[in-house]
PDB file of C-alpha atoms in Angstrom:
ATOM      1  CA  MET R   1      16.702  27.335  -6.954  1.00 39.00           C
ATOM      2  CA  ALA R   2      13.033  28.376  -8.427  1.00 45.00           C
ATOM      3  CA  ALA R   3      11.278  30.228  -5.900  1.00 52.00           C
ATOM      4  CA  ASP R   4       7.644  29.544  -7.372  1.00 81.00           C
ATOM      5  CA  PHE R   5       8.535  25.596  -7.389  1.00 93.00           C
ATOM      6  CA  THR R   6       8.248  23.642  -4.205  1.00 96.00           C
ATOM      7  CA  VAL R   7      10.241  20.226  -3.754  1.00 97.00           C
ATOM      8  CA  ILE R   8       8.841  18.007  -1.101  1.00 98.00           C
ATOM      9  CA  VAL R   9       9.634  14.425  -0.472  1.00 98.00           C
ATOM     10  CA  PHE R  10       7.412  11.755   1.229  1.00 97.00           C
ATOM     11  CA  THR R  11       8.639   8.633   3.602  1.00 96.00           C
ATOM     12  CA  PRO R  12       7.945   5.503   2.506  1.00 93.00           C
ATOM     13  CA  GLU R  13       5.552   3.863   4.383  1.00 92.00           C
ATOM     14  CA  GLU R  14       8.183   2.010   6.283  1.00 92.00           C
ATOM     15  CA  PRO R  15      10.952   3.604   8.247  1.00 94.00           C
ATOM     16  CA  VAL R  16      14.071   3.183   6.628  1.00 93.00           C
ATOM     17  CA  SER R  17      17.323   2.908   8.286  1.00 91.00           C
ATOM     18  CA  ASN R  18      19.033   6.282   9.930  1.00 94.00           C
ATOM     19  CA  GLU R  19      15.861   7.818   8.669  1.00 96.00           C
ATOM     20  CA  ALA R  20      16.000  11.066  10.901  1.00 97.00           C
ATOM     21  CA  ARG R  21      19.626  11.862   9.628  1.00 97.00           C
ATOM     22  CA  ARG R  22      18.499  11.099   6.420  1.00 97.00           C
ATOM     23  CA  ILE R  23      15.962  13.797   6.533  1.00 98.00           C
ATOM     24  CA  ALA R  24      17.747  16.284   7.551  1.00 98.00           C
ATOM     25  CA  GLN R  25      20.439  15.772   4.806  1.00 97.00           C
ATOM     26  CA  LEU R  26      17.451  16.422   2.745  1.00 97.00           C
ATOM     27  CA  LEU R  27      16.211  19.422   3.740  1.00 98.00           C
ATOM     28  CA  GLU R  28      19.838  21.106   5.222  1.00 97.00           C
ATOM     29  CA  SER R  29      21.185  20.222   1.614  1.00 96.00           C
ATOM     30  CA  GLY R  30      18.408  22.707  -0.026  1.00 95.00           C
ATOM     31  CA  ALA R  31      17.480  19.498  -2.154  1.00 95.00           C
ATOM     32  CA  ALA R  32      13.733  19.464  -0.617  1.00 97.00           C
ATOM     33  CA  ASP R  33      11.632  21.890   1.369  1.00 97.00           C
ATOM     34  CA  ARG R  34       9.456  19.843   3.187  1.00 98.00           C
ATOM     35  CA  VAL R  35       9.463  16.196   4.281  1.00 98.00           C
ATOM     36  CA  HIS R  36       6.281  14.506   5.037  1.00 98.00           C
ATOM     37  CA  LEU R  37       6.262  11.951   7.760  1.00 97.00           C
ATOM     38  CA  ARG R  38       4.202   9.021   5.629  1.00 94.00           C
ATOM     39  CA  HIS R  39       4.425   6.064   8.374  1.00 95.00           C
ATOM     40  CA  PRO R  40       0.464   4.698   8.654  1.00 93.00           C
ATOM     41  CA  ALA R  41       1.380   1.804  10.950  1.00 95.00           C
ATOM     42  CA  LEU R  42       3.950   3.675  13.507  1.00 96.00           C
ATOM     43  CA  SER R  43       2.535   4.648  16.443  1.00 97.00           C
ATOM     44  CA  GLU R  44       2.584   7.880  18.383  1.00 97.00           C
ATOM     45  CA  THR R  45       5.322   7.239  20.334  1.00 97.00           C
ATOM     46  CA  ASP R  46       7.248   5.912  17.239  1.00 97.00           C
ATOM     47  CA  ILE R  47       6.420   8.981  15.805  1.00 97.00           C
ATOM     48  CA  ARG R  48       7.430  11.332  18.243  1.00 98.00           C
ATOM     49  CA  ALA R  49      10.622  10.107  18.547  1.00 97.00           C
ATOM     50  CA  ILE R  50      11.543  10.521  15.043  1.00 97.00           C
ATOM     51  CA  LEU R  51      10.588  14.271  15.280  1.00 98.00           C
ATOM     52  CA  GLU R  52      12.748  14.128  18.847  1.00 98.00           C
ATOM     53  CA  SER R  53      15.934  13.021  16.619  1.00 97.00           C
ATOM     54  CA  LEU R  54      15.920  15.960  13.812  1.00 98.00           C
ATOM     55  CA  PRO R  55      17.190  19.228  14.514  1.00 98.00           C
ATOM     56  CA  ALA R  56      14.675  22.040  15.903  1.00 98.00           C
ATOM     57  CA  ASP R  57      15.027  24.176  13.350  1.00 98.00           C
ATOM     58  CA  LEU R  58      13.881  21.865  11.022  1.00 98.00           C
ATOM     59  CA  LEU R  59      10.523  20.707  12.680  1.00 98.00           C
ATOM     60  CA  PRO R  60       8.526  23.394  10.635  1.00 98.00           C
ATOM     61  CA  ARG R  61       9.723  21.918   7.576  1.00 98.00           C
ATOM     62  CA  ILE R  62       8.223  18.514   8.545  1.00 98.00           C
ATOM     63  CA  THR R  63       4.431  17.445   8.336  1.00 98.00           C
ATOM     64  CA  LEU R  64       2.708  14.734   9.081  1.00 98.00           C
ATOM     65  CA  HIS R  65       0.016  12.410   7.652  1.00 98.00           C
ATOM     66  CA  SER R  66      -1.119  10.941  10.934  1.00 97.00           C
ATOM     67  CA  HIS R  67      -1.017  11.442  15.047  1.00 97.00           C
ATOM     68  CA  PHE R  68      -1.733  15.202  14.630  1.00 98.00           C
ATOM     69  CA  GLU R  69      -1.937  15.470  18.448  1.00 97.00           C
ATOM     70  CA  LEU R  70       1.997  15.681  18.440  1.00 98.00           C
ATOM     71  CA  THR R  71       1.388  19.422  16.821  1.00 97.00           C
ATOM     72  CA  ASP R  72       0.434  20.192  20.671  1.00 96.00           C
ATOM     73  CA  ARG R  73       4.568  19.756  21.191  1.00 97.00           C
ATOM     74  CA  PHE R  74       6.110  20.125  18.033  1.00 98.00           C
ATOM     75  CA  PRO R  75       5.487  22.999  14.871  1.00 98.00           C
ATOM     76  CA  VAL R  76       5.089  20.700  12.403  1.00 98.00           C
ATOM     77  CA  GLY R  77       2.392  20.890   9.126  1.00 98.00           C
ATOM     78  CA  ILE R  78      -0.185  18.010   8.711  1.00 98.00           C
ATOM     79  CA  HIS R  79      -1.339  16.387   5.708  1.00 98.00           C
ATOM     80  CA  LEU R  80      -5.046  15.585   5.085  1.00 97.00           C
ATOM     81  CA  ASN R  81      -5.743  12.048   3.593  1.00 95.00           C
ATOM     82  CA  SER R  82      -8.555   9.494   3.595  1.00 93.00           C
ATOM     83  CA  ARG R  83      -7.179   7.915   6.474  1.00 93.00           C
ATOM     84  CA  ASN R  84      -7.055  11.264   8.890  1.00 96.00           C
ATOM     85  CA  PRO R  85      -9.123  13.884   6.957  1.00 95.00           C
ATOM     86  CA  TYR R  86      -9.840  16.721   9.649  1.00 95.00           C
ATOM     87  CA  PRO R  87      -7.244  18.515  11.212  1.00 95.00           C
ATOM     88  CA  PRO R  88      -7.192  19.476  15.235  1.00 94.00           C
ATOM     89  CA  GLU R  89      -9.250  22.297  16.141  1.00 92.00           C
ATOM     90  CA  ASP R  90      -7.564  25.895  15.987  1.00 91.00           C
ATOM     91  CA  PHE R  91      -4.651  24.167  14.051  1.00 96.00           C
ATOM     92  CA  ALA R  92      -2.699  26.942  12.310  1.00 94.00           C
ATOM     93  CA  GLY R  93       0.106  25.585  11.029  1.00 96.00           C
ATOM     94  CA  THR R  94       1.035  24.258   7.012  1.00 97.00           C
ATOM     95  CA  LEU R  95      -1.978  22.610   6.282  1.00 98.00           C
ATOM     96  CA  SER R  96      -2.063  20.006   2.968  1.00 98.00           C
ATOM     97  CA  ARG R  97      -4.282  17.448   1.651  1.00 97.00           C
ATOM     98  CA  SER R  98      -4.174  14.831  -1.101  1.00 97.00           C
ATOM     99  CA  CYS R  99      -6.428  14.752  -4.192  1.00 96.00           C
ATOM    100  CA  HIS R 100      -6.910  11.848  -6.984  1.00 94.00           C
ATOM    101  CA  SER R 101      -9.459  14.044  -9.229  1.00 94.00           C
ATOM    102  CA  LEU R 102      -9.853  17.670 -10.496  1.00 94.00           C
ATOM    103  CA  SER R 103     -13.130  17.873  -8.671  1.00 93.00           C
ATOM    104  CA  GLU R 104     -11.568  16.762  -5.478  1.00 93.00           C
ATOM    105  CA  LEU R 105      -8.817  19.643  -5.985  1.00 92.00           C
ATOM    106  CA  ALA R 106     -11.756  22.102  -6.444  1.00 88.00           C
ATOM    107  CA  THR R 107     -13.126  21.677  -3.586  1.00 89.00           C
ATOM    108  CA  LYS R 108     -12.248  24.410  -0.220  1.00 87.00           C
ATOM    109  CA  ALA R 109      -8.881  24.895  -1.992  1.00 85.00           C
ATOM    110  CA  ASP R 110      -8.326  27.854  -0.214  1.00 88.00           C
ATOM    111  CA  LYS R 111      -8.633  26.234   2.998  1.00 93.00           C
ATOM    112  CA  PHE R 112      -5.173  24.602   2.527  1.00 96.00           C
ATOM    113  CA  ASP R 113      -1.277  25.857   1.577  1.00 96.00           C
ATOM    114  CA  TYR R 114      -1.164  23.353  -1.255  1.00 97.00           C
ATOM    115  CA  SER R 115      -2.609  20.174  -2.278  1.00 97.00           C
ATOM    116  CA  THR R 116      -1.057  16.849  -3.790  1.00 97.00           C
ATOM    117  CA  LEU R 117      -2.467  15.367  -7.224  1.00 96.00           C
ATOM    118  CA  SER R 118      -1.563  11.718  -8.080  1.00 94.00           C
ATOM    119  CA  PRO R 119      -1.028   9.910  -9.531  1.00 94.00           C
ATOM    120  CA  ILE R 120       0.885  12.070 -12.328  1.00 95.00           C
ATOM    121  CA  PHE R 121       3.310   9.522 -13.579  1.00 93.00           C
ATOM    122  CA  ASN R 122       3.392   5.950 -13.021  1.00 88.00           C
ATOM    123  CA  SER R 123       4.524   4.951  -9.306  1.00 79.00           C
ATOM    124  CA  ILE R 124       7.862   4.295  -8.594  1.00 75.00           C
ATOM    125  CA  SER R 125       7.020   2.841  -5.102  1.00 71.00           C
ATOM    126  CA  LYS R 126       3.763   1.018  -6.186  1.00 73.00           C
ATOM    127  CA  SER R 127       3.560  -1.113  -8.694  1.00 72.00           C
ATOM    128  CA  GLY R 128       0.467  -1.282 -10.885  1.00 71.00           C
ATOM    129  CA  TYR R 129      -0.117   2.216  -9.776  1.00 76.00           C
ATOM    130  CA  ASN R 130      -0.147   4.547 -13.261  1.00 84.00           C
ATOM    131  CA  ALA R 131      -0.540   7.850 -14.431  1.00 89.00           C
ATOM    132  CA  ALA R 132      -4.207   9.112 -14.131  1.00 90.00           C
ATOM    133  CA  PHE R 133      -3.705  12.722 -15.620  1.00 93.00           C
ATOM    134  CA  LYS R 134      -2.114  13.947 -19.022  1.00 93.00           C
ATOM    135  CA  LEU R 135      -0.262  17.301 -18.493  1.00 95.00           C
ATOM    136  CA  THR R 136      -1.575  18.506 -22.083  1.00 93.00           C
ATOM    137  CA  ASP R 137      -5.177  18.283 -20.397  1.00 94.00           C
ATOM    138  CA  ALA R 138      -6.871  21.723 -20.787  1.00 93.00           C
ATOM    139  CA  SER R 139      -8.768  20.898 -17.826  1.00 94.00           C
ATOM    140  CA  LEU R 140      -5.708  20.209 -15.712  1.00 94.00           C
ATOM    141  CA  ILE R 141      -3.883  22.946 -17.217  1.00 92.00           C
ATOM    142  CA  GLN R 142      -6.833  25.526 -16.054  1.00 92.00           C
ATOM    143  CA  ALA R 143      -7.170  23.583 -12.446  1.00 91.00           C
ATOM    144  CA  LEU R 144      -3.597  24.052 -11.993  1.00 93.00           C
ATOM    145  CA  LYS R 145      -4.085  27.996 -12.523  1.00 88.00           C
ATOM    146  CA  ASP R 146      -6.484  27.958  -9.941  1.00 78.00           C
ATOM    147  CA  SER R 147      -4.314  25.981  -7.138  1.00 84.00           C
ATOM    148  CA  ASN R 148      -1.869  25.459  -5.275  1.00 93.00           C
ATOM    149  CA  VAL R 149      -0.904  22.102  -6.869  1.00 97.00           C
ATOM    150  CA  VAL R 150       2.165  19.864  -6.239  1.00 98.00           C
ATOM    151  CA  ALA R 151       2.533  16.644  -8.299  1.00 97.00           C
ATOM    152  CA  LEU R 152       3.179  13.415  -7.147  1.00 96.00           C
ATOM    153  CA  GLY R 153       3.443   9.686  -8.499  1.00 93.00           C
ATOM    154  CA  GLY R 154       6.511   8.560 -10.439  1.00 93.00           C
ATOM    155  CA  VAL R 155       8.173  12.137 -10.281  1.00 95.00           C
ATOM    156  CA  THR R 156      12.200  12.106 -10.662  1.00 95.00           C
ATOM    157  CA  PRO R 157      14.164  15.414 -10.657  1.00 97.00           C
ATOM    158  CA  ASP R 158      14.144  15.066 -14.456  1.00 95.00           C
ATOM    159  CA  ARG R 159      10.506  15.848 -14.413  1.00 96.00           C
ATOM    160  CA  PHE R 160      11.036  18.715 -13.070  1.00 96.00           C
ATOM    161  CA  HIS R 161      11.109  20.818 -16.084  1.00 95.00           C
ATOM    162  CA  GLU R 162       7.814  19.487 -17.518  1.00 95.00           C
ATOM    163  CA  LEU R 163       5.629  19.526 -14.319  1.00 96.00           C
ATOM    164  CA  HIS R 164       6.673  23.362 -13.951  1.00 95.00           C
ATOM    165  CA  ARG R 165       6.068  24.075 -17.569  1.00 94.00           C
ATOM    166  CA  ALA R 166       2.563  22.518 -16.881  1.00 94.00           C
ATOM    167  CA  GLY R 167       2.071  24.755 -14.231  1.00 95.00           C
ATOM    168  CA  PHE R 168       2.670  22.667 -10.959  1.00 96.00           C
ATOM    169  CA  ALA R 169       3.486  24.451  -7.878  1.00 96.00           C
ATOM    170  CA  GLY R 170       6.270  21.685  -7.064  1.00 97.00           C
ATOM    171  CA  ALA R 171       6.829  18.484  -7.451  1.00 97.00           C
ATOM    172  CA  ALA R 172       6.643  15.712  -4.485  1.00 97.00           C
ATOM    173  CA  MET R 173       9.097  12.776  -4.889  1.00 96.00           C
ATOM    174  CA  LEU R 174       8.789   9.261  -2.619  1.00 92.00           C
ATOM    175  CA  GLY R 175      10.218   5.943  -4.155  1.00 88.00           C
ATOM    176  CA  TYR R 176      13.387   8.012  -6.219  1.00 92.00           C
ATOM    177  CA  CYS R 177      14.659   9.528  -3.036  1.00 93.00           C
ATOM    178  CA  TRP R 178      15.024   6.438  -0.535  1.00 94.00           C
ATOM    179  CA  PRO R 179      17.475   4.091  -1.896  1.00 94.00           C
ATOM    180  CA  ASP R 180      18.997   1.769   0.859  1.00 93.00           C
ATOM    181  CA  ASP R 181      23.077   2.325  -0.047  1.00 94.00           C
ATOM    182  CA  PRO R 182      24.078   5.412   1.253  1.00 93.00           C
ATOM    183  CA  THR R 183      25.992   6.572  -1.654  1.00 95.00           C
ATOM    184  CA  LEU R 184      23.217   6.476  -3.799  1.00 96.00           C
ATOM    185  CA  PHE R 185      21.439   8.421  -1.656  1.00 96.00           C
ATOM    186  CA  ALA R 186      23.939  11.109  -1.669  1.00 96.00           C
ATOM    187  CA  ASN R 187      23.735  10.850  -5.545  1.00 97.00           C
ATOM    188  CA  ARG R 188      20.007  11.518  -5.654  1.00 97.00           C
ATOM    189  CA  ILE R 189      20.383  14.638  -3.580  1.00 97.00           C
ATOM    190  CA  ASN R 190      23.046  15.661  -5.643  1.00 97.00           C
ATOM    191  CA  GLU R 191      20.771  15.018  -8.930  1.00 97.00           C
ATOM    192  CA  THR R 192      17.645  16.889  -7.384  1.00 97.00           C
ATOM    193  CA  LEU R 193      19.859  20.121  -6.733  1.00 95.00           C
ATOM    194  CA  LYS R 194      21.068  19.801 -10.188  1.00 95.00           C
ATOM    195  CA  ALA R 195      17.513  19.904 -11.679  1.00 95.00           C
ATOM    196  CA  ARG R 196      16.465  22.577  -8.797  1.00 91.00           C
ATOM    197  CA  ASN R 197      19.379  25.038 -10.014  1.00 88.00           C
ATOM    198  CA  SER R 198      18.610  24.011 -13.895  1.00 89.00           C
ATOM    199  CA  LEU R 199      15.082  24.981 -13.103  1.00 86.00           C
ATOM    200  CA  CYS R 200      16.231  28.411 -11.863  1.00 77.00           C
ATOM    201  CA  SER R 201      18.498  29.327 -14.352  1.00 68.00           C
ATOM    202  CA  ASN R 202      15.993  28.777 -16.750  1.00 68.00           C
ATOM    203  CA  SER R 203      13.230  30.316 -15.317  1.00 55.00           C
TER     204      SER R 203
END
């Protein structure tokens, strides 16, 4: 796998069946470096239950989008967005954020381990949420040199090469990774691994 290209998977808004087991598969297989728990409607109790269902050694590779108080009990990261824009005081774990413009991306970039920028391609999971950037745009290319940026929005493994060439530090996938069918889910893991291995062999 390319050491300089991170792969992240975001969960859907609504929990999926056997979610904890699937998260473990994504991480243990090497298909994903991190998984973001993105469940805005779930309670703190619900999110805690997911964390408690995961192997303890995988928790440092999980990032929360809400209920940041759980970082007192679990060694997880935090992702800031418009709903939850501030981390707890003295938080020292992995910190990331959502960005939707180059100006936003440039603000306090050094405070974050990475930032997601979206939508890079037309979204798979959200109808009408279309690409807002061109990978050949000079301003984007320059911005990617100055920040640790992960591409989000319509990303599939076959896009890894062009994202890597454009200067992205990694890719985040959502809609592609969560088919209901277990066999198709396993196939998506394999396709992701193939794309990562190909990226490594050609870098």
